[in-house]
Coordinates of C-alpha atoms in Angstrom, one line a residue:
X1 CA 81.1 121.5 90.1
X2 CA 84.5 120.2 90.8
X3 CA 83.7 119.0 94.3
X4 CA 80.4 117.2 92.8
X5 CA 82.8 115.1 90.7
X6 CA 84.2 113.3 93.9
X7 CA 81.1 113.7 96.0
X8 CA 78.7 111.9 93.5
X9 CA 80.5 108.5 93.7
X10 CA 80.5 108.7 97.4
X11 CA 76.8 109.5 97.6
X12 CA 76.1 106.6 95.2
X13 CA 78.1 104.2 97.5
X14 CA 76.1 105.4 100.5
X15 CA 72.5 105.1 99.1
X16 CA 73.4 101.6 97.5
X17 CA 75.3 100.4 100.4
X18 CA 73.1 101.4 103.2
X19 CA 69.8 101.7 101.6
X20 CA 70.2 99.1 98.8
X21 CA 67.5 96.6 100.3
X22 CA 65.0 99.4 100.6
X23 CA 65.3 100.7 97.1
X24 CA 65.8 97.4 95.5
X25 CA 68.4 95.9 93.1
X26 CA 67.5 97.8 89.9
X27 CA 67.3 101.2 91.8
X28 CA 70.7 100.6 93.3
X29 CA 72.0 99.9 89.8
X30 CA 70.3 103.0 88.2
X31 CA 71.4 105.4 91.1
X32 CA 75.0 104.4 91.3
X33 CA 75.4 104.2 87.4
X34 CA 73.6 107.6 86.9
X35 CA 75.8 109.5 89.6
X36 CA 78.9 108.2 88.3
X37 CA 78.2 109.0 85.1
X38 CA 77.4 112.6 85.8
X39 CA 80.6 112.5 87.3
X40 CA 82.3 111.5 84.3
X41 CA 80.6 114.2 82.2
X42 CA 81.6 116.8 84.7
X43 CA 85.2 115.6 84.6
X44 CA 85.3 115.9 80.9
X45 CA 84.0 119.6 81.3
X46 CA 86.9 120.1 83.7
X47 CA 89.5 118.6 81.2
X48 CA 88.2 120.7 78.4
X49 CA 88.6 123.9 80.6
X50 CA 92.1 122.8 81.5
X51 CA 92.9 122.3 77.8
X52 CA 91.2 125.4 76.2
X53 CA 91.5 127.9 78.9
X54 CA 94.8 126.6 81.0
X55 CA 92.4 126.3 84.0
X56 CA 93.9 125.3 87.3
X57 CA 92.7 125.4 91.0
X58 CA 93.2 124.2 94.4
X59 CA 89.8 124.0 96.1
X60 CA 90.0 123.6 99.9
X61 CA 87.0 121.4 100.9
X62 CA 88.0 121.5 104.8
X63 CA 90.7 121.8 107.0
X64 CA 91.8 118.3 108.1
X65 CA 94.9 118.2 110.4
X66 CA 96.8 121.1 112.1
X67 CA 99.3 120.0 114.7
X68 CA 102.5 122.1 115.1
X69 CA 104.1 122.5 111.6
X70 CA 101.7 119.7 110.1
X71 CA 99.1 121.6 108.3
X72 CA 97.0 119.5 106.0
X73 CA 93.8 120.3 104.3
X74 CA 91.3 118.1 102.7
X75 CA 91.2 119.6 99.1
X76 CA 90.9 119.0 95.4
X77 CA 93.8 120.0 93.3
X78 CA 92.9 120.7 89.6
X79 CA 95.7 120.9 87.2
X80 CA 96.4 119.0 83.8
X81 CA 97.4 115.8 85.5
X82 CA 94.7 115.6 87.8
X83 CA 92.3 116.5 85.1
X84 CA 93.4 113.5 82.9
X85 CA 93.3 111.1 85.7
X86 CA 89.6 112.5 86.6
X87 CA 88.5 111.6 83.0
X88 CA 90.3 108.3 83.2
X89 CA 88.7 107.0 86.3
X90 CA 85.3 108.3 86.1
X91 CA 84.7 107.4 82.3
X92 CA 85.9 103.9 82.7
X93 CA 84.0 103.5 85.9
X94 CA 80.7 104.6 84.9
X95 CA 81.0 102.2 81.9
X96 CA 81.8 99.4 84.3
X97 CA 78.8 100.5 86.4
X98 CA 76.5 100.1 83.4
X99 CA 78.3 96.9 82.1
X100 CA 77.8 95.4 85.4
X101 CA 73.9 95.8 85.3
X102 CA 74.0 93.0 82.8
X103 CA 76.9 91.0 83.9
X104 CA 75.9 90.7 87.7
X105 CA 72.1 90.0 86.8
X106 CA 72.0 86.9 88.3
X107 CA 73.9 87.9 91.6
X108 CA 71.8 88.1 94.8
X109 CA 74.0 90.8 96.2
X110 CA 73.9 93.5 93.4
X111 CA 73.6 96.6 95.9
X112 CA 76.6 95.6 97.9
X113 CA 78.6 95.1 94.6
X114 CA 77.6 98.6 93.2
X115 CA 78.3 100.3 96.6
X116 CA 81.9 99.0 96.4
X117 CA 82.4 100.1 92.6
X118 CA 81.3 103.6 93.6
X119 CA 83.4 103.5 96.8
X120 CA 86.4 102.4 94.8
X121 CA 85.9 105.3 92.4
X122 CA 85.7 107.8 95.4
X123 CA 88.7 106.4 96.8
X124 CA 90.8 106.8 93.6
X125 CA 89.4 110.3 92.9
X126 CA 90.4 111.3 96.2
X127 CA 94.0 109.8 95.6
X128 CA 94.4 111.8 92.2
X129 CA 93.0 115.2 93.2
X130 CA 95.0 115.4 96.7
X131 CA 97.5 118.5 97.0
X132 CA 99.3 116.5 99.9
X133 CA 100.8 113.2 100.6
X134 CA 98.5 112.6 103.5
X135 CA 95.3 112.8 101.6
X136 CA 97.2 110.8 98.8
X137 CA 97.8 108.1 101.4
X138 CA 94.2 108.0 102.4
X139 CA 93.1 107.5 98.9
X140 CA 95.8 105.0 98.2
X141 CA 94.8 102.8 101.4
X142 CA 91.3 103.3 100.1
X143 CA 91.6 101.8 96.8
X144 CA 93.6 99.0 98.7
X145 CA 90.8 98.3 100.9
X146 CA 88.1 98.5 98.1
X147 CA 90.0 96.0 96.1
X148 CA 90.1 93.7 99.0
X149 CA 86.2 94.0 99.3
X150 CA 85.9 93.4 95.5
X151 CA 88.4 90.6 94.8
X152 CA 86.7 88.7 97.7
X153 CA 83.2 89.8 96.7
X154 CA 82.2 86.1 96.2
X155 CA 83.4 85.2 99.8
X156 CA 81.9 81.9 99.7
X157 CA 84.8 80.7 97.4
X158 CA 87.9 79.9 99.2
X159 CA 90.1 81.1 96.3
X160 CA 88.4 84.4 96.2
X161 CA 89.1 85.0 100.0
X162 CA 92.8 83.9 99.5
X163 CA 93.2 86.1 96.4
X164 CA 91.9 88.9 98.4
X165 CA 94.2 88.4 101.4
X166 CA 97.0 88.0 99.2
X167 CA 96.4 91.3 97.5
X168 CA 95.9 93.1 100.8
X169 CA 99.2 91.7 102.3
X170 CA 101.5 92.3 99.4
X171 CA 100.2 95.7 99.2
X172 CA 100.9 96.3 102.8
X173 CA 104.6 95.7 102.1
X174 CA 104.7 98.3 99.4
X175 CA 102.5 100.5 101.6
X176 CA 105.1 100.3 104.3
X177 CA 107.9 101.6 102.1
X178 CA 105.5 104.3 101.0
X179 CA 104.6 105.5 104.6
X180 CA 108.4 105.6 105.4
X181 CA 108.6 107.9 102.3
X182 CA 106.0 110.3 103.5
X183 CA 107.5 110.0 107.3
X184 CA 110.9 110.9 105.7
X185 CA 109.5 114.0 103.7
X186 CA 108.0 115.3 106.8
X187 CA 111.1 114.9 108.9
X188 CA 113.3 116.8 106.3
X189 CA 110.7 119.4 105.2
X190 CA 108.2 119.7 108.1
X191 CA 105.3 119.6 105.5
X192 CA 103.9 117.2 103.2
X193 CA 102.0 119.8 101.0
X194 CA 103.2 119.0 97.3
X195 CA 103.9 122.9 96.6
X196 CA 106.1 123.3 99.6
X197 CA 108.1 120.0 99.3
X198 CA 108.6 120.3 95.6
X199 CA 110.0 123.9 96.1
X200 CA 112.3 122.7 99.0
X201 CA 113.8 119.6 97.0
X202 CA 116.6 121.5 95.5
X203 CA 117.8 122.6 99.0
X204 CA 118.6 119.0 100.0
X205 CA 120.4 117.8 96.9
X206 CA 123.8 117.3 98.7
X207 CA 122.2 116.1 102.0
X208 CA 123.2 112.4 103.0
X209 CA 121.1 110.0 105.6
X210 CA 122.3 106.9 107.3
X211 CA 119.4 104.4 106.7
X212 CA 119.8 100.7 107.6
X213 CA 123.6 101.3 108.1
X214 CA 124.0 102.8 104.4
X215 CA 124.8 106.4 103.8
X216 CA 122.5 107.3 101.1
X217 CA 121.5 110.6 99.6
X218 CA 118.4 112.0 101.1
X219 CA 116.5 112.5 97.6
X220 CA 117.3 108.9 96.4
X221 CA 116.0 107.3 99.5
X222 CA 112.6 109.5 99.3
X223 CA 112.3 108.6 95.9
X224 CA 113.2 104.6 96.2
X225 CA 110.8 104.4 99.3
X226 CA 108.1 106.2 97.3
X227 CA 108.7 103.7 94.4
X228 CA 108.3 100.7 96.8
X229 CA 104.8 101.8 97.4
X230 CA 104.4 102.3 93.6
X231 CA 105.6 98.9 93.0
X232 CA 103.1 97.2 95.4
X233 CA 100.0 99.2 93.8
X234 CA 101.0 98.8 90.2
X235 CA 102.2 95.1 90.7
X236 CA 105.7 95.5 89.5
X237 CA 108.1 92.6 89.6
X238 CA 108.7 91.2 93.1
X239 CA 105.5 92.8 94.4
X240 CA 103.5 91.6 91.3
X241 CA 102.1 88.2 92.6
X242 CA 98.8 89.4 93.8
X243 CA 97.6 90.7 90.4
X244 CA 96.9 87.6 88.6
X245 CA 95.2 86.1 91.6
X246 CA 93.0 89.1 91.8
X247 CA 91.2 87.6 88.9
X248 CA 88.9 85.6 91.3
X249 CA 86.8 88.7 91.7
X250 CA 83.8 89.5 89.2
X251 CA 85.1 90.6 85.6
X252 CA 83.9 94.2 86.0
X253 CA 86.2 94.4 89.0
X254 CA 89.2 93.3 86.9
X255 CA 88.6 96.0 84.4
X256 CA 88.1 98.8 87.0
X257 CA 91.4 97.6 88.9
X258 CA 93.3 97.2 85.7
X259 CA 92.1 100.0 83.5
X260 CA 91.5 102.9 85.7
X261 CA 92.1 102.7 89.5
X262 CA 94.5 100.9 91.5
X263 CA 97.3 99.7 89.3
X264 CA 97.4 103.2 87.6
X265 CA 98.0 104.8 91.1
X266 CA 101.6 103.8 91.2
X267 CA 102.4 105.4 87.7
X268 CA 100.4 108.5 88.8
X269 CA 102.7 108.7 91.9
X270 CA 105.7 108.8 90.1
X271 CA 104.4 111.1 87.7
X272 CA 103.1 113.4 90.3
X273 CA 106.4 113.4 92.2
X274 CA 108.6 114.2 89.1
X275 CA 109.9 117.4 90.9
X276 CA 111.6 114.9 93.2
X277 CA 112.6 112.3 90.8
X278 CA 114.4 114.4 88.4
X279 CA 117.1 115.0 91.0
X280 CA 117.6 111.0 91.3
X281 CA 119.4 109.6 88.8
X282 CA 119.5 106.4 90.8
X283 CA 116.0 106.3 91.5
X284 CA 115.1 106.8 87.7
X285 CA 117.5 104.0 86.7
X286 CA 115.9 101.8 89.3
X287 CA 112.5 102.4 87.9
X288 CA 113.7 101.9 84.3
X289 CA 115.2 98.4 85.2
X290 CA 112.1 97.3 87.3
X291 CA 109.8 98.6 84.6
X292 CA 111.5 96.9 81.5
X293 CA 112.0 93.6 83.6
X294 CA 108.2 93.7 84.5
X295 CA 107.2 94.4 80.8
X296 CA 109.4 91.4 79.8
X297 CA 108.4 89.0 82.6
X298 CA 104.8 89.4 82.5
X299 CA 104.7 89.0 78.5
X300 CA 106.6 85.8 78.7
X301 CA 104.3 84.3 81.3
X302 CA 101.3 85.6 79.2
X303 CA 102.6 83.4 76.5
X304 CA 101.4 80.2 78.0
X305 CA 98.5 81.1 80.3
X306 CA 95.2 79.5 79.5
X307 CA 92.8 81.7 81.7
X308 CA 91.5 84.3 79.4
X309 CA 91.3 86.8 82.5
X310 CA 94.9 86.0 83.6
X311 CA 96.5 86.5 80.1
X312 CA 94.7 89.8 80.1
X313 CA 96.1 90.4 83.6
X314 CA 99.6 89.8 82.8
X315 CA 99.2 92.1 79.8
X316 CA 98.4 94.8 82.2
X317 CA 101.4 93.9 84.4
X318 CA 103.4 94.2 81.3
X319 CA 101.9 97.4 80.0
X320 CA 102.5 99.0 83.6
X321 CA 106.1 98.1 83.0
X322 CA 106.2 100.2 79.9
X323 CA 104.9 103.1 81.6
X324 CA 107.2 102.9 84.4
X325 CA 110.4 102.8 82.2
X326 CA 108.8 105.6 80.3
X327 CA 108.9 107.6 83.5
X328 CA 112.3 106.2 84.4
X329 CA 113.8 107.7 81.2
X330 CA 112.3 111.1 82.1
X331 CA 109.3 110.8 79.8
X332 CA 106.6 111.4 82.3
X333 CA 104.2 112.9 79.8
X334 CA 104.7 109.7 77.5
X335 CA 103.9 107.4 80.5
X336 CA 100.6 109.4 81.1
X337 CA 99.7 109.2 77.6
X338 CA 100.1 105.5 77.6
X339 CA 98.3 105.2 80.9
X340 CA 95.5 107.1 79.1
X341 CA 95.0 104.9 76.0
X342 CA 95.8 101.8 78.0
X343 CA 92.7 102.5 80.2
X344 CA 90.3 102.1 76.9
X345 CA 91.6 99.2 75.3
X346 CA 92.5 97.2 78.5
X347 CA 88.9 98.1 79.8
X348 CA 87.7 97.0 76.4
X349 CA 89.7 93.5 76.6
X350 CA 88.6 92.7 80.1
X351 CA 84.8 93.6 79.6
X352 CA 85.0 91.8 76.3
X353 CA 86.4 88.6 78.1
X354 CA 83.6 89.2 80.6
X355 CA 81.2 88.9 77.5
X356 CA 82.9 85.5 76.5
X357 CA 82.8 84.2 79.9
X358 CA 79.1 85.0 80.2
X359 CA 78.4 83.3 76.7
X360 CA 80.5 80.1 77.9
X361 CA 78.6 80.0 81.4
X362 CA 81.5 81.1 83.6
X363 CA 84.1 79.1 81.5
X364 CA 87.5 80.8 81.4
X365 CA 89.8 78.2 79.8
X366 CA 90.5 79.3 76.3
X367 CA 91.4 75.7 75.4
X368 CA 87.6 74.9 76.2
X369 CA 86.4 77.7 73.5
X370 CA 86.8 78.1 69.8
X371 CA 84.9 78.5 66.8
X372 CA 82.4 81.0 68.3
X373 CA 83.2 84.2 66.2
X374 CA 79.8 83.9 64.3
X375 CA 77.8 83.2 67.5
X376 CA 79.4 86.3 69.1
X377 CA 80.0 88.7 66.2
X378 CA 79.8 92.1 68.4
X379 CA 82.2 90.7 71.0
X380 CA 84.6 89.2 68.6
X381 CA 84.7 92.5 66.6
X382 CA 85.0 94.7 69.7
X383 CA 87.9 92.5 71.2
X384 CA 89.7 92.4 67.8
X385 CA 89.8 96.4 68.0
X386 CA 91.1 96.1 71.7
X387 CA 93.7 93.6 70.6
X388 CA 95.0 95.7 67.8
X389 CA 95.2 98.7 70.0
X390 CA 96.7 96.6 72.7
X391 CA 99.6 95.5 70.2
X392 CA 100.3 98.7 68.8
X393 CA 98.8 98.1 65.6
X394 CA 99.5 101.3 63.2
X395 CA 97.1 104.1 63.8
X396 CA 95.2 102.7 66.8
X397 CA 95.7 104.4 70.1
X398 CA 98.4 102.0 71.6
X399 CA 100.5 102.5 68.3
X400 CA 101.0 106.2 69.4
X401 CA 101.6 105.8 73.0
X402 CA 103.7 102.5 73.0
X403 CA 105.9 103.3 70.3
X404 CA 106.5 106.7 71.9
X405 CA 107.7 105.1 74.8
X406 CA 110.2 102.9 73.1
X407 CA 111.2 106.0 71.0
X408 CA 112.0 108.1 74.0
X409 CA 113.7 105.3 75.8
X410 CA 116.1 105.0 72.7
X411 CA 116.6 108.9 72.5
X412 CA 117.6 108.8 76.2
X413 CA 120.8 107.8 74.9
X414 CA 122.4 106.1 77.8
X415 CA 122.9 102.3 78.4
X416 CA 119.6 101.9 80.4
X417 CA 117.7 103.6 77.8
X418 CA 119.1 101.5 74.9
X419 CA 118.4 98.4 77.1
X420 CA 114.9 99.5 77.7
X421 CA 114.3 100.2 74.0
X422 CA 115.5 96.8 73.1
X423 CA 113.2 95.1 75.8
X424 CA 110.3 97.2 74.8
X425 CA 110.6 96.0 71.1
X426 CA 110.9 92.3 72.1
X427 CA 108.0 92.6 74.7
X428 CA 105.8 94.4 71.9
X429 CA 106.3 91.3 69.7
X430 CA 105.5 88.8 72.7
X431 CA 102.3 91.1 73.5
X432 CA 101.2 90.7 69.9
X433 CA 101.8 87.0 69.9
X434 CA 100.0 86.1 73.4
X435 CA 97.0 88.6 72.3
X436 CA 96.4 86.9 69.0
X437 CA 96.7 83.5 70.6
X438 CA 93.7 84.6 73.0
X439 CA 91.8 85.7 70.0
X440 CA 92.4 82.8 67.7
X441 CA 92.0 80.3 70.5
X442 CA 88.8 81.8 71.9
X443 CA 87.1 82.5 68.6
X444 CA 88.5 80.5 65.8
X445 CA 89.4 76.9 65.1
X446 CA 87.2 74.1 66.3
X447 CA 84.7 74.2 69.1
X448 CA 86.4 72.6 72.2
X449 CA 83.7 72.7 75.0
X450 CA 82.2 69.2 76.0
X451 CA 80.2 70.8 78.5
X452 CA 78.2 73.4 76.8
X453 CA 76.8 73.1 73.2
X454 CA 77.7 75.6 70.7
X455 CA 74.2 76.4 70.2
X456 CA 73.8 77.5 73.9
X457 CA 76.4 80.2 73.4
X458 CA 74.9 83.6 72.9
X459 CA 75.9 87.2 72.3
X460 CA 75.7 89.5 75.6
X461 CA 72.7 91.9 76.1
X462 CA 72.7 95.5 74.9
X463 CA 73.6 96.9 78.5
X464 CA 76.9 95.0 78.3
X465 CA 77.7 95.7 74.6
X466 CA 77.1 99.5 74.7
X467 CA 80.2 100.2 77.1
X468 CA 82.2 98.0 74.9
X469 CA 81.3 100.1 71.9
X470 CA 82.3 103.5 73.8
X471 CA 85.4 101.9 74.9
X472 CA 86.4 100.7 71.3
X473 CA 85.9 104.3 70.2
X474 CA 88.6 105.4 72.7
X475 CA 90.6 102.7 71.8
X476 CA 90.5 103.8 67.9
X477 CA 90.7 107.5 68.3
X478 CA 92.3 108.4 71.6
X479 CA 95.8 108.0 70.5
X480 CA 95.8 110.1 67.4
X481 CA 93.3 112.7 68.9
X482 CA 95.6 113.4 72.0
X483 CA 99.1 112.7 70.7
X484 CA 99.7 116.3 70.1
X485 CA 98.5 117.4 73.2
X486 CA 100.0 115.0 75.7
X487 CA 103.4 114.8 73.7
X488 CA 103.9 118.4 73.5
X489 CA 104.3 118.4 69.7
X490 CA 103.9 121.7 68.0
X491 CA 105.2 123.6 70.9
X492 CA 102.3 123.4 73.2
X493 CA 102.8 122.9 77.0
X494 CA 99.5 121.2 78.2
X495 CA 101.3 119.8 81.2
X496 CA 102.3 123.2 82.6
X497 CA 103.8 122.8 86.0
X498 CA 102.2 119.4 86.7
X499 CA 105.0 117.7 85.3
X500 CA 108.6 118.9 85.9
X501 CA 111.5 118.4 83.4
X502 CA 115.1 119.1 84.8
X503 CA 116.0 119.0 81.3
X504 CA 113.8 119.2 78.3
X505 CA 113.0 115.7 76.5
X506 CA 115.1 115.2 73.2
X507 CA 113.4 116.3 70.2
X508 CA 115.4 114.3 67.9
X509 CA 114.1 111.4 65.9
X510 CA 115.2 107.8 66.0
X511 CA 116.4 106.3 62.6
X512 CA 113.9 105.3 60.3
X513 CA 114.5 101.6 60.7
X514 CA 113.9 101.8 64.4
X515 CA 110.6 103.8 63.7
X516 CA 109.2 101.1 61.7
X517 CA 110.7 97.9 63.3
X518 CA 108.0 97.5 66.2
X519 CA 105.1 98.0 63.7
X520 CA 106.7 95.5 61.4
X521 CA 106.9 92.8 64.0
X522 CA 103.5 93.5 65.2
X523 CA 102.0 92.9 61.8
X524 CA 104.0 89.7 61.1
X525 CA 102.9 88.5 64.4
X526 CA 99.5 88.0 63.4
X527 CA 99.9 85.5 60.4
X528 CA 102.4 83.6 62.7
X529 CA 99.9 83.4 65.5
X530 CA 97.2 82.2 63.2
X531 CA 99.5 79.6 61.8
X532 CA 100.5 78.5 65.3
X533 CA 97.1 78.5 66.8
X534 CA 94.6 77.7 64.1
X535 CA 96.3 76.1 61.1
X536 CA 98.9 74.0 62.9
X537 CA 98.0 73.8 66.4
X538 CA 100.2 70.6 67.0
X539 CA 103.2 72.8 66.1
X540 CA 102.7 74.9 69.5
X541 CA 102.5 71.9 71.5
X542 CA 105.7 70.2 70.0
X543 CA 107.6 73.6 70.7
X544 CA 106.3 73.3 74.2
X545 CA 107.4 69.7 74.5
X546 CA 110.7 70.3 73.0
X547 CA 111.4 73.3 75.5
X548 CA 109.8 71.6 78.5
X549 CA 111.8 73.1 81.1
X550 CA 111.3 76.6 79.8
X551 CA 107.5 75.8 79.3
X552 CA 107.2 74.8 82.9
X553 CA 109.3 77.7 84.0
X554 CA 106.8 80.1 82.4
X555 CA 103.7 78.1 83.2
X556 CA 104.8 78.4 86.8
X557 CA 105.3 82.2 86.3
X558 CA 109.0 82.0 87.0
X559 CA 108.5 80.4 90.2
X560 CA 107.9 83.5 92.2
X561 CA 104.9 82.2 94.2
X562 CA 107.0 78.9 95.0
X563 CA 110.1 81.0 96.1
X564 CA 107.9 83.2 98.2
X565 CA 106.3 80.2 99.8
X566 CA 109.9 79.0 100.9
X567 CA 111.2 82.4 101.9
X568 CA 108.2 83.8 103.8
X569 CA 105.1 81.6 103.9
X570 CA 106.4 78.5 105.1
X571 CA 108.7 80.1 107.8
X572 CA 105.8 82.4 109.0
X573 CA 103.6 79.4 109.2
X574 CA 106.2 77.4 111.6
X575 CA 106.8 80.7 113.6
X576 CA 102.9 81.0 113.9
X577 CA 102.5 77.6 115.2
X578 CA 105.4 77.7 117.5
X579 CA 104.2 80.8 119.0
X580 CA 100.6 79.5 119.1
X581 CA 101.5 76.0 120.8
X582 CA 104.1 77.2 123.2
X583 CA 103.6 80.7 124.1
X584 CA 99.7 80.8 123.8
X585 CA 98.7 77.4 124.6
X586 CA 101.5 76.5 127.1
X587 CA 102.6 79.9 128.8
X588 CA 99.6 82.2 128.3
X589 CA 96.7 79.8 128.7
X590 CA 98.9 77.4 130.8
X591 CA 99.4 79.9 133.6
X592 CA 96.2 82.1 132.9
X593 CA 92.9 81.1 132.3
X594 CA 93.4 77.4 131.7
X595 CA 96.0 77.1 134.8
X596 CA 93.8 78.7 137.2
X597 CA 90.6 76.8 136.2
X598 CA 92.7 73.6 136.3
X599 CA 94.0 74.4 139.8
X600 CA 90.7 75.2 141.3
X601 CA 89.4 71.9 139.6
X602 CA 92.2 69.9 141.3
X603 CA 91.5 71.4 144.5
X604 CA 87.7 70.8 144.3
X605 CA 88.4 67.1 143.4
X606 CA 90.7 66.9 146.7
X607 CA 88.2 68.7 148.8
X608 CA 85.6 66.2 147.5
X609 CA 87.3 63.5 149.3
X610 CA 86.3 65.1 152.6
X611 CA 82.6 64.4 151.8
X612 CA 82.7 61.0 153.1
X613 CA 79.5 60.9 155.1
X614 CA 81.6 60.0 158.5
X615 CA 80.9 62.4 161.4
X616 CA 84.4 62.0 162.8
X617 CA 86.0 63.2 159.6
X618 CA 83.6 66.3 159.5
X619 CA 84.6 67.0 163.1
X620 CA 88.1 66.7 162.4
X621 CA 87.7 69.0 159.5
X622 CA 86.1 71.6 161.7
X623 CA 88.9 71.1 164.4
X624 CA 91.5 72.1 161.6
X625 CA 89.6 75.1 160.7
X626 CA 88.9 76.4 164.1
X627 CA 92.7 75.8 164.9
X628 CA 93.8 77.8 161.6
X629 CA 91.5 80.6 162.6
X630 CA 92.7 80.8 166.3
X631 CA 96.3 80.7 165.2
X632 CA 95.7 83.6 162.6
X633 CA 93.9 85.7 165.4
X634 CA 96.8 85.4 167.9
X635 CA 99.6 86.0 165.3
X636 CA 97.7 89.1 164.3

């Protein structure tokens, strides 16, 4: 049963990818959706067994690499951490597959798209079920490759191609650090298997290494290198620039990347490696700082964006920051709890935005929408649920997980924890403002689209709405249902050995004022946003005009892309042009094929002059040739 969970999406991908043109579009959609749904059901069964019977196993599928001390299996590790990820990945993926049947109905390449989705799912499943760093790296690169395929799916659009290349290149930067971390682990321990590495970590607590001329603790270096990889995959600040551009792919792709697969891989890596990170205060502090910086940065940028998908993309970036600073303060279980609940409401928001885009005939600018809540009643209601969950409205799923992150950061009791908690509260307020801005500008106020009549907008078909309904159920109930289990309340130990705590988490309670502060801000932001973006829309424009430099700073996304252009892109282009024009054209081609052909051509032109038609010139040339031959024979 367990092997079927990862095998079925791979089989679905092969059938749709290689035989899609024979079985037809509709059969490709049905086969892939059915097989991934079966995988989701089996994953739920496995999680049930883990919860009820504390089931754990390490199923060896095949021997993979055996060379010297390197012994790597192709295996499937079942424990509480991987079981949770299996449910997240397969459930969201199955709903995205079904949703895509309606959303991609007019696309001529449906089998290829469904094949990529299933392959994406398979790669992520390989990542989360690995019991060693090599298989983890295989899945890691697999999701990177599939994201390239899917972001650039509409390859006839230059923007889609550019976005796919950007995502691929930025992730290569992170993956280089990740690969160095794996190499260092093998260098120090002679193995890459989780169990053996985690057992040996305490033996090198005091070991130092010289890296780039810096004397650094070995565990600190391992953690920081692994975290560089996590920053790339999970789009943390400095390596985040690919994520908003990834919106060039079809909306189901955005939902799958942001809710269940690629961007959650970095959080999973840090939590899986908690037995290493617990011994590195330096790395945990770095993770906390990067996480809270990302959460704040992305929330501020989302406040001014006008593309409906990019607003939600920056929201993902911000929420991932929450997960990382939860891990940074040692609350790995809370990070996983937020990852779990976030999957439901973020997929709901992305697929809901896809329903809006579908109604507006591919329009994504929220300034060209408005006044359609009666025309799209189901989409509107479901997106309201997703927004309430995202903002942490009391008693919805985001309320339990996000507030728990802020509380545990506060209970950490150190300077970094207090800063993280403060930034978390401010970011929660910003999150609520930009989320309701999206809702009010999309569905309320005046209808602002001059190209499409409001009568032409329509609700999505049932095949697109059913996945949204299932996700809305998770967005409402997942937090309350699983909080006791995931957070360990009541003395339960659901996570067992899959998450390691060097010191137990604090069981204290923050002061009452701290507990109610975030929910109060979230609730108050709703009427504030309604006033700003519906009742007195000019006020928001006036605020932007008064703070023009700040507005430009945010609308240009803190100028990270422009900075990277100056630092990396433009110098790289100049170096490339120099190497091309000087080394390639002048040296390699000049002395190589072009030079030889030019020399032969010149010789031919010179020889051509002897073809004059005069006998005495021919006789003279023959005499020269005979003399040269005679001289050669005599000298020899």
